[in-house]
mmCIF file of C-alpha atoms in Angstrom:
data_model
loop_
_atom_site.group_PDB
_atom_site.id
_atom_site.type_symbol
_atom_site.label_atom_id
_atom_site.label_comp_id
_atom_site.label_asym_id
_atom_site.label_seq_id
_atom_site.Cartn_x
_atom_site.Cartn_y
_atom_site.Cartn_z
ATOM 1 C CA THR A 1 4.295 -11.541 10.080
ATOM 2 C CA LEU A 2 0.750 -11.084 8.811
ATOM 3 C CA ASP A 3 1.959 -7.904 7.091
ATOM 4 C CA ASP A 4 4.761 -9.635 5.206
ATOM 5 C CA ASN A 5 2.645 -12.584 4.108
ATOM 6 C CA ALA A 6 -0.202 -10.348 2.927
ATOM 7 C CA ARG A 7 2.224 -8.365 0.773
ATOM 8 C CA ALA A 8 3.877 -11.546 -0.448
ATOM 9 C CA LEU A 9 0.517 -13.060 -1.405
ATOM 10 C CA ILE A 10 -0.366 -10.008 -3.492
ATOM 11 C CA LEU A 11 2.995 -10.271 -5.248
ATOM 12 C CA ALA A 12 2.876 -14.040 -5.786
ATOM 13 C CA MET A 13 -0.532 -13.844 -7.465
ATOM 14 C CA GLU A 14 1.052 -11.530 -10.053
ATOM 15 C CA MET A 15 4.042 -13.774 -10.732
ATOM 16 C CA PRO A 16 4.315 -16.429 -13.440
ATOM 17 C CA GLY A 17 4.762 -19.675 -11.565
ATOM 18 C CA GLY A 18 3.665 -18.027 -8.329
ATOM 19 C CA ARG A 19 0.977 -20.554 -7.420
ATOM 20 C CA GLU A 20 3.044 -22.545 -4.917
ATOM 21 C CA TYR A 21 4.251 -19.392 -3.198
ATOM 22 C CA ALA A 22 0.755 -17.921 -3.099
ATOM 23 C CA ALA A 23 -0.568 -21.102 -1.506
ATOM 24 C CA CYS A 24 2.100 -20.883 1.190
ATOM 25 C CA TYR A 25 1.329 -17.252 2.028
ATOM 26 C CA THR A 26 -2.410 -17.931 1.994
ATOM 27 C CA SER A 27 -1.925 -20.772 4.449
ATOM 28 C CA PHE A 28 -0.022 -18.456 6.800
ATOM 29 C CA LEU A 29 -2.891 -15.963 6.773
ATOM 30 C CA TYR A 30 -5.426 -18.741 7.220
ATOM 31 C CA GLN A 31 -3.631 -20.369 10.140
ATOM 32 C CA SER A 32 -3.011 -17.062 11.896
ATOM 33 C CA GLN A 33 -6.732 -16.477 12.411
ATOM 34 C CA GLN A 34 -8.020 -16.621 15.972
ATOM 35 C CA LYS A 35 -11.364 -17.807 17.299
ATOM 36 C CA ASP A 36 -12.424 -14.245 18.075
ATOM 37 C CA GLU A 37 -12.349 -13.334 14.361
ATOM 38 C CA SER A 38 -8.983 -11.641 14.547
ATOM 39 C CA TRP A 39 -5.627 -12.248 12.936
ATOM 40 C CA SER A 40 -2.370 -12.628 14.802
ATOM 41 C CA ASN A 41 0.288 -10.397 13.307
ATOM 42 C CA PHE A 42 3.349 -12.357 14.450
ATOM 43 C CA MET A 43 4.600 -15.906 14.628
ATOM 44 C CA LEU A 44 7.018 -16.239 17.551
ATOM 45 C CA ASP A 45 8.837 -19.506 18.232
ATOM 46 C CA GLY A 46 6.488 -21.355 15.910
ATOM 47 C CA LYS A 47 3.346 -20.024 17.596
ATOM 48 C CA TYR A 48 1.014 -17.257 16.514
ATOM 49 C CA SER A 49 0.991 -14.300 18.870
ATOM 50 C CA SER A 50 -1.415 -11.394 19.293
ATOM 51 C CA LEU A 51 1.426 -9.163 20.494
ATOM 52 C CA PHE A 52 1.921 -6.053 18.357
ATOM 53 C CA ASN A 53 -1.327 -6.568 16.452
ATOM 54 C CA SER A 54 -2.290 -3.541 14.387
ATOM 55 C CA ASP A 55 -5.191 -2.329 12.310
ATOM 56 C CA ASP A 56 -2.833 -1.758 9.391
ATOM 57 C CA SER A 57 -1.748 -5.392 9.257
ATOM 58 C CA VAL A 58 -5.374 -6.548 9.248
ATOM 59 C CA GLY A 59 -6.210 -3.987 6.566
ATOM 60 C CA ARG A 60 -3.422 -5.339 4.355
ATOM 61 C CA ALA A 61 -4.649 -8.878 4.975
ATOM 62 C CA LEU A 62 -8.161 -7.862 3.905
ATOM 63 C CA LEU A 63 -6.688 -6.313 0.756
ATOM 64 C CA ALA A 64 -4.805 -9.518 -0.030
ATOM 65 C CA CYS A 65 -7.877 -11.690 0.607
ATOM 66 C CA SER A 66 -10.063 -9.439 -1.537
ATOM 67 C CA LEU A 67 -7.670 -9.858 -4.450
ATOM 68 C CA GLY A 68 -7.150 -13.558 -3.764
ATOM 69 C CA SER A 69 -10.867 -14.319 -3.555
ATOM 70 C CA SER A 70 -11.101 -14.445 -7.361
ATOM 71 C CA SER A 71 -7.841 -16.323 -7.915
ATOM 72 C CA PRO A 72 -8.047 -19.073 -10.570
ATOM 73 C CA TRP A 73 -6.306 -21.356 -8.072
ATOM 74 C CA PRO A 74 -8.937 -22.912 -5.772
ATOM 75 C CA GLU A 75 -6.529 -23.506 -2.895
ATOM 76 C CA ILE A 76 -6.059 -19.732 -2.874
ATOM 77 C CA SER A 77 -9.536 -18.460 -3.703
ATOM 78 C CA GLN A 78 -11.468 -20.696 -1.304
ATOM 79 C CA LYS A 79 -9.384 -19.771 1.736
ATOM 80 C CA CYS A 80 -9.354 -16.092 0.795
ATOM 81 C CA GLN A 81 -13.130 -16.105 0.416
ATOM 82 C CA GLU A 82 -13.554 -17.735 3.811
ATOM 83 C CA MET A 83 -11.162 -15.290 5.476
ATOM 84 C CA LEU A 84 -12.861 -12.322 3.835
ATOM 85 C CA LEU A 85 -16.289 -13.414 5.037
ATOM 86 C CA LYS A 86 -14.991 -14.022 8.548
ATOM 87 C CA ASN A 87 -12.878 -10.902 8.996
ATOM 88 C CA LEU A 88 -14.506 -8.151 6.934
ATOM 89 C CA SER A 89 -16.436 -6.818 9.922
ATOM 90 C CA ARG A 90 -13.110 -5.968 11.567
ATOM 91 C CA ALA A 91 -12.735 -3.057 9.164
ATOM 92 C CA PHE A 92 -15.597 -1.179 10.810
ATOM 93 C CA SER A 93 -13.722 -0.944 14.099
ATOM 94 C CA PHE A 94 -10.463 0.307 12.584
ATOM 95 C CA GLN A 95 -9.060 3.503 14.053
ATOM 96 C CA SER A 96 -6.307 3.838 11.448
ATOM 97 C CA PRO A 97 -7.258 5.664 8.221
ATOM 98 C CA ARG A 98 -4.581 3.659 6.400
ATOM 99 C CA ALA A 99 -6.090 0.368 7.512
ATOM 100 C CA ILE A 100 -9.474 1.543 6.244
ATOM 101 C CA ALA A 101 -7.865 2.567 2.954
ATOM 102 C CA TYR A 102 -6.303 -0.885 2.478
ATOM 103 C CA ALA A 103 -9.634 -2.583 3.112
ATOM 104 C CA LEU A 104 -11.482 -0.147 0.850
ATOM 105 C CA ILE A 105 -9.083 -0.638 -2.058
ATOM 106 C CA GLY A 106 -9.422 -4.391 -1.700
ATOM 107 C CA LEU A 107 -13.209 -4.261 -1.765
ATOM 108 C CA CYS A 108 -13.220 -1.890 -4.747
ATOM 109 C CA LYS A 109 -11.046 -4.343 -6.679
ATOM 110 C CA CYS A 110 -12.709 -7.533 -5.395
ATOM 111 C CA GLN A 111 -14.197 -9.506 -8.305
ATOM 112 C CA TRP A 112 -15.740 -12.284 -6.219
ATOM 113 C CA SER A 113 -19.528 -12.026 -5.996
ATOM 114 C CA GLY A 114 -19.865 -14.047 -2.796
ATOM 115 C CA LEU A 115 -20.019 -11.001 -0.526
ATOM 116 C CA GLY A 116 -23.319 -9.992 -2.066
ATOM 117 C CA THR A 117 -24.685 -6.697 -0.785
ATOM 118 C CA ARG A 118 -22.028 -6.661 1.956
ATOM 119 C CA GLN A 119 -19.496 -5.527 -0.625
ATOM 120 C CA GLN A 120 -21.245 -2.324 -1.685
ATOM 121 C CA ASP A 121 -22.475 -1.633 1.846
ATOM 122 C CA SER A 122 -18.936 -1.945 3.172
ATOM 123 C CA ILE A 123 -17.485 0.172 0.370
ATOM 124 C CA LYS A 124 -20.037 2.890 1.098
ATOM 125 C CA LYS A 125 -19.342 2.888 4.837
ATOM 126 C CA LEU A 126 -15.538 2.827 4.551
ATOM 127 C CA GLY A 127 -15.513 5.391 1.756
ATOM 128 C CA GLU A 128 -17.696 7.762 3.754
ATOM 129 C CA PHE A 129 -15.368 7.407 6.734
ATOM 130 C CA LEU A 130 -12.313 8.517 4.745
ATOM 131 C CA ILE A 131 -14.231 11.306 3.031
ATOM 132 C CA ASN A 132 -15.509 12.568 6.373
ATOM 133 C CA ILE A 133 -12.107 12.648 8.059
ATOM 134 C CA TYR A 134 -10.679 14.525 5.081
ATOM 135 C CA GLN A 135 -13.463 17.084 5.230
ATOM 136 C CA VAL A 136 -12.867 17.591 8.948
ATOM 137 C CA GLN A 137 -9.051 17.714 8.820
ATOM 138 C CA HIS A 138 -8.161 19.538 5.626
ATOM 139 C CA SER A 139 -7.738 23.271 5.232
ATOM 140 C CA ARG A 140 -7.014 25.601 2.326
ATOM 141 C CA LYS A 141 -3.256 25.047 2.582
ATOM 142 C CA TRP A 142 -3.234 21.572 4.132
ATOM 143 C CA LEU A 143 -5.121 19.231 1.825
ATOM 144 C CA TRP A 144 -4.809 16.082 3.862
ATOM 145 C CA PHE A 145 -6.683 13.518 5.973
ATOM 146 C CA GLU A 146 -4.647 14.086 9.134
ATOM 147 C CA ASP A 147 -2.640 16.844 10.775
ATOM 148 C CA TYR A 148 0.573 15.034 9.843
ATOM 149 C CA LEU A 149 2.225 12.965 7.131
ATOM 150 C CA THR A 150 3.838 9.724 8.255
ATOM 151 C CA TYR A 151 4.232 6.399 6.419
ATOM 152 C CA CYS A 152 2.510 4.906 3.360
ATOM 153 C CA ASN A 153 0.749 8.217 2.798
ATOM 154 C CA GLY A 154 -0.119 7.360 -0.791
ATOM 155 C CA ILE A 155 -2.598 4.692 0.268
ATOM 156 C CA LEU A 156 -5.126 7.368 1.316
ATOM 157 C CA PRO A 157 -5.528 9.185 -2.026
ATOM 158 C CA GLN A 158 -5.193 5.826 -3.781
ATOM 159 C CA ALA A 159 -8.299 4.634 -1.948
ATOM 160 C CA MET A 160 -10.207 7.694 -3.143
ATOM 161 C CA PHE A 161 -9.235 7.063 -6.754
ATOM 162 C CA ALA A 162 -10.158 3.375 -6.415
ATOM 163 C CA LEU A 163 -13.573 4.412 -5.105
ATOM 164 C CA TYR A 164 -14.008 6.797 -8.021
ATOM 165 C CA GLN A 165 -13.073 4.122 -10.565
ATOM 166 C CA LEU A 166 -15.695 1.791 -9.109
ATOM 167 C CA ASN A 167 -18.615 4.129 -8.420
ATOM 168 C CA ALA A 168 -17.778 7.361 -10.309
ATOM 169 C CA ASP A 169 -17.936 9.156 -6.953
ATOM 170 C CA LYS A 170 -16.992 12.741 -7.858
ATOM 171 C CA LYS A 171 -16.436 13.734 -4.243
ATOM 172 C CA ALA A 172 -13.910 10.912 -3.891
ATOM 173 C CA LEU A 173 -12.263 12.001 -7.146
ATOM 174 C CA LYS A 174 -11.791 15.577 -5.956
ATOM 175 C CA ILE A 175 -10.408 14.469 -2.598
ATOM 176 C CA GLY A 176 -8.088 11.967 -4.260
ATOM 177 C CA TYR A 177 -6.884 14.542 -6.768
ATOM 178 C CA ASP A 178 -6.369 17.358 -4.280
ATOM 179 C CA SER A 179 -4.722 15.220 -1.607
ATOM 180 C CA LEU A 180 -2.369 13.418 -3.993
ATOM 181 C CA ASN A 181 -1.287 16.667 -5.614
ATOM 182 C CA PHE A 182 -0.674 18.084 -2.135
ATOM 183 C CA LEU A 183 1.367 15.034 -1.154
ATOM 184 C CA ASN A 184 3.355 15.051 -4.387
ATOM 185 C CA SER A 185 4.119 18.769 -4.026
ATOM 186 C CA ILE A 186 5.944 17.873 -0.810
ATOM 187 C CA LEU A 187 7.568 14.605 -1.846
ATOM 188 C CA PHE A 188 8.882 15.695 -5.258
ATOM 189 C CA ARG A 189 9.812 19.332 -4.653
ATOM 190 C CA GLN A 190 13.527 18.500 -5.123
ATOM 191 C CA GLY A 191 12.932 16.880 -8.508
ATOM 192 C CA TYR A 192 13.159 13.363 -7.083
ATOM 193 C CA LEU A 193 11.195 11.410 -4.489
ATOM 194 C CA ASN A 194 12.223 12.627 -1.041
ATOM 195 C CA ILE A 195 10.373 10.373 1.387
ATOM 196 C CA ILE A 196 9.290 11.761 4.753
ATOM 197 C CA GLY A 197 11.595 10.336 7.410
ATOM 198 C CA ASN A 198 10.343 8.275 10.328
ATOM 199 C CA ASP A 199 12.503 10.191 12.823
ATOM 200 C CA GLY A 200 9.891 12.866 13.423
ATOM 201 C CA TRP A 201 7.654 12.605 10.321
ATOM 202 C CA TYR A 202 6.031 15.845 9.114
ATOM 203 C CA PHE A 203 3.522 17.589 11.339
ATOM 204 C CA HIS A 204 1.595 20.574 10.053
ATOM 205 C CA ASN A 205 3.602 23.803 10.435
ATOM 206 C CA GLN A 206 6.716 21.926 11.546
ATOM 207 C CA LYS A 207 9.879 20.750 9.790
ATOM 208 C CA ILE A 208 9.948 17.685 7.569
ATOM 209 C CA ALA A 209 12.093 14.836 8.887
ATOM 210 C CA LEU A 210 14.540 13.770 6.179
ATOM 211 C CA PHE A 211 15.462 10.378 7.653
ATOM 212 C CA ASP A 212 15.100 7.485 7.893
ATOM 213 C CA GLN A 213 13.417 7.030 4.527
ATOM 214 C CA GLN A 214 11.589 3.717 4.212
ATOM 215 C CA PRO A 215 11.320 1.735 0.939
ATOM 216 C CA VAL A 216 7.658 0.944 1.537
ATOM 217 C CA ASP A 217 6.851 4.617 0.956
ATOM 218 C CA ALA A 218 8.301 4.616 -2.557
ATOM 219 C CA ALA A 219 5.977 1.782 -3.536
ATOM 220 C CA SER A 220 3.015 3.462 -1.844
ATOM 221 C CA THR A 221 3.647 6.641 -3.828
ATOM 222 C CA ALA A 222 4.036 4.767 -7.111
ATOM 223 C CA PHE A 223 0.793 2.829 -6.597
ATOM 224 C CA ALA A 224 -1.131 6.004 -5.755
ATOM 225 C CA CYS A 225 0.141 7.796 -8.846
ATOM 226 C CA ILE A 226 -0.706 4.866 -11.115
ATOM 227 C CA GLU A 227 -4.218 4.708 -9.623
ATOM 228 C CA ALA A 228 -4.593 8.420 -10.355
ATOM 229 C CA TYR A 229 -3.323 8.023 -13.912
ATOM 230 C CA GLU A 230 -5.721 5.145 -14.552
ATOM 231 C CA SER A 231 -8.560 7.261 -13.169
ATOM 232 C CA ILE A 232 -8.098 10.503 -15.088
ATOM 233 C CA GLY A 233 -5.256 9.967 -17.553
ATOM 234 C CA GLU A 234 -3.066 12.923 -16.558
ATOM 235 C CA ILE A 235 0.436 12.092 -17.767
ATOM 236 C CA GLU A 236 2.071 13.848 -14.805
ATOM 237 C CA PHE A 237 0.879 11.080 -12.498
ATOM 238 C CA LEU A 238 2.481 8.441 -14.698
ATOM 239 C CA GLU A 239 5.733 10.398 -14.753
ATOM 240 C CA LEU A 240 5.723 10.716 -10.964
ATOM 241 C CA ALA A 241 5.027 6.994 -10.556
ATOM 242 C CA ILE A 242 8.124 6.247 -12.623
ATOM 243 C CA LEU A 243 10.125 8.776 -10.613
ATOM 244 C CA ALA A 244 8.961 7.204 -7.345
ATOM 245 C CA HIS A 245 10.048 3.792 -8.568
ATOM 246 C CA LYS A 246 13.486 5.119 -9.484
ATOM 247 C CA TRP A 247 14.036 6.028 -5.813
ATOM 248 C CA TYR A 248 15.036 2.410 -5.227
ATOM 249 C CA ARG A 249 17.847 2.579 -7.741
ATOM 250 C CA GLY A 250 19.500 5.813 -6.791
ATOM 251 C CA HIS A 251 17.207 8.671 -7.752
ATOM 252 C CA ASN A 252 17.052 9.879 -4.150
ATOM 253 C CA ILE A 253 18.583 12.289 -1.646
ATOM 254 C CA HIS A 254 21.873 10.358 -1.430
ATOM 255 C CA GLY A 255 22.089 9.168 -5.028
ATOM 256 C CA LEU A 256 22.468 5.626 -3.676
ATOM 257 C CA SER A 257 20.762 2.474 -4.899
ATOM 258 C CA LEU A 258 18.862 0.441 -2.322
ATOM 259 C CA TYR A 259 18.737 -2.532 -4.673
ATOM 260 C CA ASN A 260 21.360 -5.200 -3.945
ATOM 261 C CA ALA A 261 22.121 -6.913 -7.239
ATOM 262 C CA GLU A 262 24.002 -9.751 -5.530
ATOM 263 C CA THR A 263 21.123 -10.834 -3.296
ATOM 264 C CA GLY A 264 18.195 -9.445 -5.262
ATOM 265 C CA GLY A 265 17.184 -7.722 -2.037
ATOM 266 C CA CYS A 266 16.540 -4.172 -0.939
ATOM 267 C CA TYR A 267 18.221 -2.266 1.863
ATOM 268 C CA ASP A 268 15.966 -1.250 4.724
ATOM 269 C CA ALA A 269 16.294 2.528 4.632
ATOM 270 C CA LEU A 270 18.127 5.659 3.673
ATOM 271 C CA THR A 271 19.785 7.061 6.793
ATOM 272 C CA PRO A 272 21.760 10.278 7.369
ATOM 273 C CA GLU A 273 24.943 8.259 6.776
ATOM 274 C CA GLY A 274 23.812 6.346 3.692
ATOM 275 C CA VAL A 275 21.896 3.069 3.573
ATOM 276 C CA ASN A 276 20.795 0.722 6.330
ATOM 277 C CA LEU A 277 22.385 -2.532 5.186
ATOM 278 C CA ASN A 278 19.675 -4.772 6.626
ATOM 279 C CA GLN A 279 17.453 -6.339 3.969
ATOM 280 C CA GLY A 280 14.150 -7.053 5.677
ATOM 281 C CA ALA A 281 11.047 -8.594 4.151
ATOM 282 C CA GLU A 282 9.093 -5.328 4.090
ATOM 283 C CA ALA A 283 11.794 -3.560 2.079
ATOM 284 C CA VAL A 284 12.324 -6.443 -0.340
ATOM 285 C CA LEU A 285 8.601 -6.919 -0.940
ATOM 286 C CA SER A 286 8.039 -3.206 -1.497
ATOM 287 C CA LEU A 287 10.737 -3.186 -4.182
ATOM 288 C CA LEU A 288 9.353 -6.299 -5.864
ATOM 289 C CA LEU A 289 5.788 -4.954 -5.781
ATOM 290 C CA SER A 290 6.953 -1.669 -7.282
ATOM 291 C CA ASP A 291 8.939 -3.548 -9.941
ATOM 292 C CA LYS A 292 5.867 -5.614 -10.804
ATOM 293 C CA LEU A 293 3.665 -2.531 -10.968
ATOM 294 C CA MET A 294 6.013 -0.919 -13.472
ATOM 295 C CA GLU A 295 6.365 -4.130 -15.455
ATOM 296 C CA ASN A 296 2.600 -4.643 -15.662
ATOM 297 C CA PHE A 297 1.706 -1.064 -16.415
ATOM 298 C CA ILE A 298 4.601 0.234 -18.473
ATOM 299 C CA GLY A 299 6.298 -2.902 -19.745
ATOM 300 C CA LYS A 300 9.313 -2.101 -21.874
ATOM 301 C CA LYS A 301 8.448 1.535 -22.534
ATOM 302 C CA VAL A 302 10.807 2.768 -19.827
ATOM 303 C CA ASP A 303 14.073 1.378 -18.494
ATOM 304 C CA ILE A 304 13.108 1.066 -14.829
ATOM 305 C CA ASP A 305 16.582 -0.106 -13.822
ATOM 306 C CA GLN A 306 18.129 3.308 -14.405
ATOM 307 C CA SER A 307 18.129 6.172 -11.941
ATOM 308 C CA SER A 308 17.943 8.942 -14.484
#
């Protein structure tokens, strides 16, 4: 899928010897473009299909292309630059706040100058959109962008911190700080990361669904906390990022590791009965991205393979 290859491209660009893999994932993104300036999210029977297209998948692709646009490998950077120029306008029609957050983070971290004034103009427009929906939706006891918490929640405060790091936007900083603290107060209240389950999610003034817990949310939480720590230096965010990462290896509601040492993969979910034994691309990539985040940021200061 477009989703999987966008995530894989981001990972491959961080890996020693990842050039060949990154070129492969870039080619998938490039070939999945349609004439109407859209991406196809799925390849079915060897053909790209527009079925099940989503704003989120395009947002992740824009994030990957933003990062890839300054790659030292020309077969990566040139295609990513072309895709970014062609598809950036899609972000302004997104209905999903998460899709907007992915695109915004990418633009804030984009080091390629070829977008010119489009980069800052787009950052301003997308940033204002997220700030506005927060201001409309949040209340004194519900410091969030929506009336519910679902999947990859961390991407929203992460986008606010990324905007602050780029432009020193104090409004974005306050929203990022308040919303991430609100999210963390829910996710870590048991002393470990307790991801909101996809069988009901968490709607305001209702019960929190405990299952199924998806691996992608552990990575999303870790990335948000690292972005916050880089922005303001509060050690609690670093500690929570480490705790979120440990979810994969047993620091969770069941005390079970989702990492499969034999395959190097990651199980798909925590269920009421234990683990979902499937090992899909989304789960595996989320684990590897979280591993790489910890390796890059913390190095050997903490043993990330232990659950306690």
